[in-house]
Amino acid sequence: MSRHPLVAANWKMNHLRADAVDCCRALKQALAERPAPARVAIFPSFPLIPVVAAELAGSELAVGGQDLHPDDKGAHTGDVSGAQLADAGCAWVLCGHSERRQDHGEDDALVARKVAAAVRHRLAPLICVGETRDERREGRTFGVLERQLRSAVTAVASAAGPFALAYEPVWAIGTGETATPETAQEVHAFLRLLLGELVEGAAAALPILYGGSATPENAAGLFAQPDVDGFLVGGASLDPQKFLAIIRHSG
Ligand code: PGA
């Protein structure tokens, strides 16, 4: 496969500094002893970014932000800019995670502006798309995904910088319910086809990750699918041993 697998840890609003240090050291040591073919990125909450960046300095592991403001600076209390993330050592940023869409009312237009801001600051956007349970039940999965993806990649259509896509069915996030390998493959193949139309060269090169209750138990079956190129892991990424097991299943 020409695509380079990517496994990402989305720590969400978890961990204090000591936990972050412990996790980073465990991952760094295990991957130094036995390198993995997959690239690995950690997405901690904002206060932990400098801790994680310092721990991972000089290693192959990358750091990313969980969100960014579409503007470069200004009067936006509580927000963080792409420039600040890059300055803090981030290489990646999540855009369009369903928890941002749900908790903060982010719509497709805002997600597109965030992706554009990421590209401006040379951060690689990890764009998240996914349907809710109702949307799937009503047969709207592919329409929703197409709408989300078309909008989100407007800003990267001409960008040479790296990016990645995560399929995160909302009904599978944090629920313990995972998409079957067949369901994930069906969606990933659809997303790859659409990407081919939207972004020059992306279909073959772009990693499409699966996210939604990924665990060491289900990772191998999902990764065996031709269009699943890695994982965006929430809950299981908080335990470095579980996260490592998922990394080991991804390549
Ligand atoms: P989960 O979260 O692995 O806990 O389901 C995935 C995500 O939201 O990125």
Short mmCIF file of C-alpha atoms and ligand atoms in Angstrom, two decimals:
data_model
loop_
_atom_site.label_atom_id
_atom_site.label_comp_id
_atom_site.label_asym_id
_atom_site.label_seq_id
_atom_site.Cartn_x
_atom_site.Cartn_y
_atom_site.Cartn_z
CA MET A 1 0.00 0.00 0.00
CA SER A 2 1.42 3.40 -0.92
CA ARG A 3 -0.36 5.13 1.94
CA HIS A 4 1.46 5.57 5.20
CA PRO A 5 -0.71 4.41 8.13
CA LEU A 6 -1.44 6.95 10.84
CA VAL A 7 -2.67 6.23 14.36
CA ALA A 8 -3.81 9.22 16.41
CA ALA A 9 -4.69 9.55 20.09
CA ASN A 10 -7.50 11.97 20.86
CA TRP A 11 -7.18 12.49 24.60
CA LYS A 12 -10.17 14.87 24.65
CA MET A 13 -10.56 16.59 28.06
CA ASN A 14 -8.59 13.92 29.94
CA HIS A 15 -5.26 13.62 31.73
CA LEU A 16 -3.28 15.93 33.99
CA ARG A 17 0.37 16.75 33.34
CA ALA A 18 1.73 13.72 35.22
CA ASP A 19 -0.53 11.34 33.24
CA ALA A 20 0.56 12.96 29.99
CA VAL A 21 4.23 12.52 30.88
CA ASP A 22 3.70 8.87 31.84
CA CYS A 23 1.82 8.12 28.60
CA CYS A 24 4.40 9.83 26.40
CA ARG A 25 7.32 8.06 28.07
CA ALA A 26 5.66 4.65 27.78
CA LEU A 27 4.87 5.19 24.09
CA LYS A 28 8.25 6.68 23.27
CA GLN A 29 10.14 3.87 24.94
CA ALA A 30 8.07 1.07 23.40
CA LEU A 31 8.30 2.57 19.91
CA ALA A 32 12.04 3.20 20.23
CA GLU A 33 12.56 -0.45 21.18
CA ARG A 34 10.33 -1.73 18.40
CA PRO A 35 9.48 0.91 15.80
CA ALA A 36 6.05 0.71 14.18
CA PRO A 37 5.33 1.31 10.52
CA ALA A 38 2.49 3.67 11.40
CA ARG A 39 3.02 7.35 12.11
CA VAL A 40 1.71 8.29 15.55
CA ALA A 41 0.22 11.60 16.66
CA ILE A 42 -1.11 12.67 20.06
CA PHE A 43 -3.87 15.26 20.44
CA PRO A 44 -3.85 16.49 24.05
CA SER A 45 -5.97 19.31 25.45
CA PHE A 46 -4.41 22.78 25.15
CA PRO A 47 -2.69 23.03 28.58
CA LEU A 48 -0.95 19.70 27.98
CA ILE A 49 0.46 20.55 24.55
CA PRO A 50 3.76 22.01 25.85
CA VAL A 51 4.20 19.01 28.18
CA VAL A 52 3.60 16.51 25.38
CA ALA A 53 5.70 18.49 22.88
CA ALA A 54 8.63 18.54 25.32
CA GLU A 55 8.33 14.82 26.07
CA LEU A 56 8.13 13.85 22.41
CA ALA A 57 10.84 16.21 21.14
CA GLY A 58 13.37 14.30 19.10
CA SER A 59 11.07 11.31 18.65
CA GLU A 60 9.00 10.28 15.64
CA LEU A 61 5.75 10.98 17.48
CA ALA A 62 3.89 14.15 16.57
CA VAL A 63 1.63 16.49 18.55
CA GLY A 64 -1.63 18.07 17.45
CA GLY A 65 -4.30 20.43 18.75
CA GLN A 66 -7.90 19.31 19.21
CA ASP A 67 -9.30 22.53 17.75
CA LEU A 68 -8.32 25.98 16.48
CA HIS A 69 -10.01 29.31 15.81
CA PRO A 70 -10.47 30.25 12.16
CA ASP A 71 -8.84 33.66 12.71
CA ASP A 72 -5.12 34.13 13.19
CA LYS A 73 -5.37 36.34 16.29
CA GLY A 74 -7.65 38.79 18.07
CA ALA A 75 -10.36 39.21 20.66
CA HIS A 76 -11.62 35.63 20.98
CA THR A 77 -11.62 34.73 24.65
CA GLY A 78 -10.97 31.08 25.30
CA ASP A 79 -9.90 30.29 21.76
CA VAL A 80 -6.54 29.23 20.37
CA SER A 81 -5.12 30.14 16.97
CA GLY A 82 -3.31 28.02 14.42
CA ALA A 83 -0.25 30.25 14.89
CA GLN A 84 -0.25 29.44 18.62
CA LEU A 85 -0.58 25.72 17.99
CA ALA A 86 2.28 25.74 15.50
CA ASP A 87 4.38 27.84 17.88
CA ALA A 88 3.72 25.30 20.67
CA GLY A 89 5.11 22.49 18.54
CA CYS A 90 1.97 21.08 16.91
CA ALA A 91 2.18 19.50 13.48
CA TRP A 92 -1.50 18.51 13.30
CA VAL A 93 -4.91 19.80 14.28
CA LEU A 94 -8.33 18.12 14.44
CA CYS A 95 -11.03 19.86 12.43
CA GLY A 96 -14.72 19.05 12.54
CA HIS A 97 -14.77 16.49 15.35
CA SER A 98 -18.38 15.59 16.09
CA GLU A 99 -18.00 16.69 19.72
CA ARG A 100 -17.10 20.18 18.47
CA ARG A 101 -20.04 20.05 16.06
CA GLN A 102 -22.39 18.93 18.85
CA ASP A 103 -21.07 20.79 21.91
CA HIS A 104 -20.15 24.03 20.14
CA GLY A 105 -22.55 24.15 17.22
CA GLU A 106 -19.79 24.00 14.61
CA ASP A 107 -21.27 23.80 11.14
CA ASP A 108 -19.67 22.84 7.85
CA ALA A 109 -18.83 26.44 6.97
CA LEU A 110 -16.96 26.97 10.24
CA VAL A 111 -15.11 23.67 9.87
CA ALA A 112 -14.02 24.75 6.38
CA ARG A 113 -12.66 28.04 7.79
CA LYS A 114 -10.78 26.09 10.46
CA VAL A 115 -9.24 23.82 7.84
CA ALA A 116 -8.18 26.93 5.91
CA ALA A 117 -6.59 28.38 9.06
CA ALA A 118 -4.72 25.13 9.65
CA VAL A 119 -3.36 25.16 6.12
CA ARG A 120 -2.29 28.82 6.52
CA HIS A 121 -0.23 27.88 9.55
CA ARG A 122 1.23 24.73 8.00
CA LEU A 123 -0.66 22.49 10.39
CA ALA A 124 -1.86 19.25 8.84
CA PRO A 125 -5.65 19.09 9.34
CA LEU A 126 -7.10 15.77 10.45
CA ILE A 127 -10.61 16.31 9.15
CA CYS A 128 -13.37 14.35 10.89
CA VAL A 129 -16.65 13.38 9.23
CA GLY A 130 -19.40 11.09 10.44
CA GLU A 131 -23.13 10.49 10.49
CA THR A 132 -25.38 10.31 13.54
CA ARG A 133 -27.45 7.27 14.39
CA ASP A 134 -30.62 8.94 13.07
CA GLU A 135 -28.93 9.93 9.83
CA ARG A 136 -27.79 6.33 9.30
CA ARG A 137 -31.24 4.96 10.19
CA GLU A 138 -32.85 7.33 7.71
CA GLY A 139 -30.50 6.25 4.93
CA ARG A 140 -28.75 9.61 4.80
CA THR A 141 -25.21 8.44 5.68
CA PHE A 142 -23.60 9.02 2.31
CA GLY A 143 -25.35 12.33 1.72
CA VAL A 144 -24.21 13.67 5.08
CA LEU A 145 -20.63 12.49 4.58
CA GLU A 146 -20.50 13.98 1.11
CA ARG A 147 -21.78 17.34 2.36
CA GLN A 148 -19.27 17.40 5.23
CA LEU A 149 -16.31 16.35 3.11
CA ARG A 150 -17.05 18.64 0.14
CA SER A 151 -17.21 21.62 2.44
CA ALA A 152 -14.21 20.73 4.62
CA VAL A 153 -11.74 20.18 1.80
CA THR A 154 -12.46 23.42 -0.08
CA ALA A 155 -9.38 24.97 1.51
CA VAL A 156 -7.09 22.05 0.83
CA ALA A 157 -8.07 21.53 -2.79
CA SER A 158 -4.93 23.28 -3.94
CA ALA A 159 -2.74 22.85 -0.89
CA ALA A 160 0.35 20.72 -1.15
CA GLY A 161 0.59 20.23 2.61
CA PRO A 162 -0.30 16.90 4.25
CA PHE A 163 -3.70 16.17 5.67
CA ALA A 164 -5.75 13.16 6.70
CA LEU A 165 -9.37 12.22 7.01
CA ALA A 166 -11.12 10.34 9.81
CA TYR A 167 -14.43 8.57 9.44
CA GLU A 168 -16.01 8.78 12.86
CA PRO A 169 -19.59 7.49 12.96
CA VAL A 170 -21.13 9.54 15.75
CA TRP A 171 -23.09 6.53 17.00
CA ALA A 172 -19.80 4.67 17.58
CA ILE A 173 -17.91 7.38 19.46
CA GLY A 174 -17.44 6.53 23.12
CA THR A 175 -20.31 4.06 22.95
CA GLY A 176 -18.42 0.78 22.78
CA GLU A 177 -20.34 0.11 19.57
CA THR A 178 -17.96 -0.13 16.61
CA ALA A 179 -18.66 -0.09 12.90
CA THR A 180 -18.12 -3.55 11.46
CA PRO A 181 -15.11 -3.85 9.15
CA GLU A 182 -17.54 -4.12 6.22
CA THR A 183 -19.44 -0.98 7.19
CA ALA A 184 -16.20 0.95 7.70
CA GLN A 185 -14.80 -0.27 4.37
CA GLU A 186 -17.96 0.72 2.51
CA VAL A 187 -17.74 4.25 3.86
CA HIS A 188 -13.96 4.58 3.48
CA ALA A 189 -14.15 3.47 -0.15
CA PHE A 190 -16.89 6.05 -0.76
CA LEU A 191 -14.83 8.79 0.90
CA ARG A 192 -11.75 7.87 -1.10
CA LEU A 193 -13.67 8.00 -4.37
CA LEU A 194 -15.08 11.40 -3.50
CA LEU A 195 -11.68 12.69 -2.40
CA GLY A 196 -10.31 11.68 -5.77
CA GLU A 197 -12.81 14.06 -7.37
CA LEU A 198 -12.17 16.88 -4.94
CA VAL A 199 -8.43 16.97 -4.25
CA GLU A 200 -5.78 16.30 -6.87
CA GLY A 201 -3.70 13.27 -5.93
CA ALA A 202 -5.44 12.71 -2.60
CA ALA A 203 -7.29 9.49 -3.35
CA ALA A 204 -4.17 7.35 -3.53
CA ALA A 205 -2.04 9.14 -0.96
CA LEU A 206 -4.36 10.31 1.79
CA PRO A 207 -4.77 8.19 4.93
CA ILE A 208 -8.39 7.65 5.92
CA LEU A 209 -8.60 6.70 9.60
CA TYR A 210 -11.42 4.95 11.39
CA GLY A 211 -12.58 6.41 14.72
CA GLY A 212 -15.33 5.24 17.05
CA SER A 213 -14.66 2.81 19.90
CA ALA A 214 -11.49 1.47 18.26
CA THR A 215 -9.85 -1.04 20.59
CA PRO A 216 -7.00 -3.57 20.51
CA GLU A 217 -9.71 -6.20 19.96
CA ASN A 218 -11.32 -4.71 16.85
CA ALA A 219 -8.34 -2.89 15.29
CA ALA A 220 -6.90 -5.81 13.32
CA GLY A 221 -10.18 -6.60 11.55
CA LEU A 222 -10.73 -2.96 10.65
CA PHE A 223 -7.16 -2.39 9.53
CA ALA A 224 -7.36 -5.45 7.26
CA GLN A 225 -9.82 -3.51 5.09
CA PRO A 226 -8.15 -2.04 2.00
CA ASP A 227 -9.30 1.53 2.65
CA VAL A 228 -8.74 1.71 6.43
CA ASP A 229 -5.34 3.34 6.93
CA GLY A 230 -5.23 3.71 10.70
CA PHE A 231 -7.25 4.99 13.65
CA LEU A 232 -8.31 8.04 15.57
CA VAL A 233 -8.58 6.61 19.06
CA GLY A 234 -10.38 8.23 21.99
CA GLY A 235 -11.02 6.15 25.11
CA ALA A 236 -8.49 3.39 24.38
CA SER A 237 -5.73 5.94 23.77
CA LEU A 238 -5.74 6.97 27.43
CA ASP A 239 -4.09 3.66 28.31
CA PRO A 240 -0.68 3.55 26.60
CA GLN A 241 -0.68 -0.25 26.47
CA LYS A 242 -4.04 -0.34 24.70
CA PHE A 243 -3.00 2.45 22.37
CA LEU A 244 0.26 0.63 21.59
CA ALA A 245 -1.66 -2.55 20.81
CA ILE A 246 -3.76 -0.59 18.28
CA ILE A 247 -0.57 0.87 16.78
CA ARG A 248 0.88 -2.65 16.50
CA HIS A 249 -2.23 -3.77 14.60
CA SER A 250 -1.80 -0.90 12.11
CA GLY A 251 0.97 -1.89 9.78
P1 PGA B 1 -13.64 6.78 21.09
O1 PGA B 1 -13.44 8.26 20.49
O2 PGA B 1 -12.47 5.95 20.60
O3 PGA B 1 -13.64 6.96 22.57
O4 PGA B 1 -14.94 6.28 20.56
C1 PGA B 1 -12.99 8.46 19.18
C2 PGA B 1 -12.95 9.94 18.87
O5 PGA B 1 -13.90 10.64 19.20
O6 PGA B 1 -11.99 10.46 18.28
#
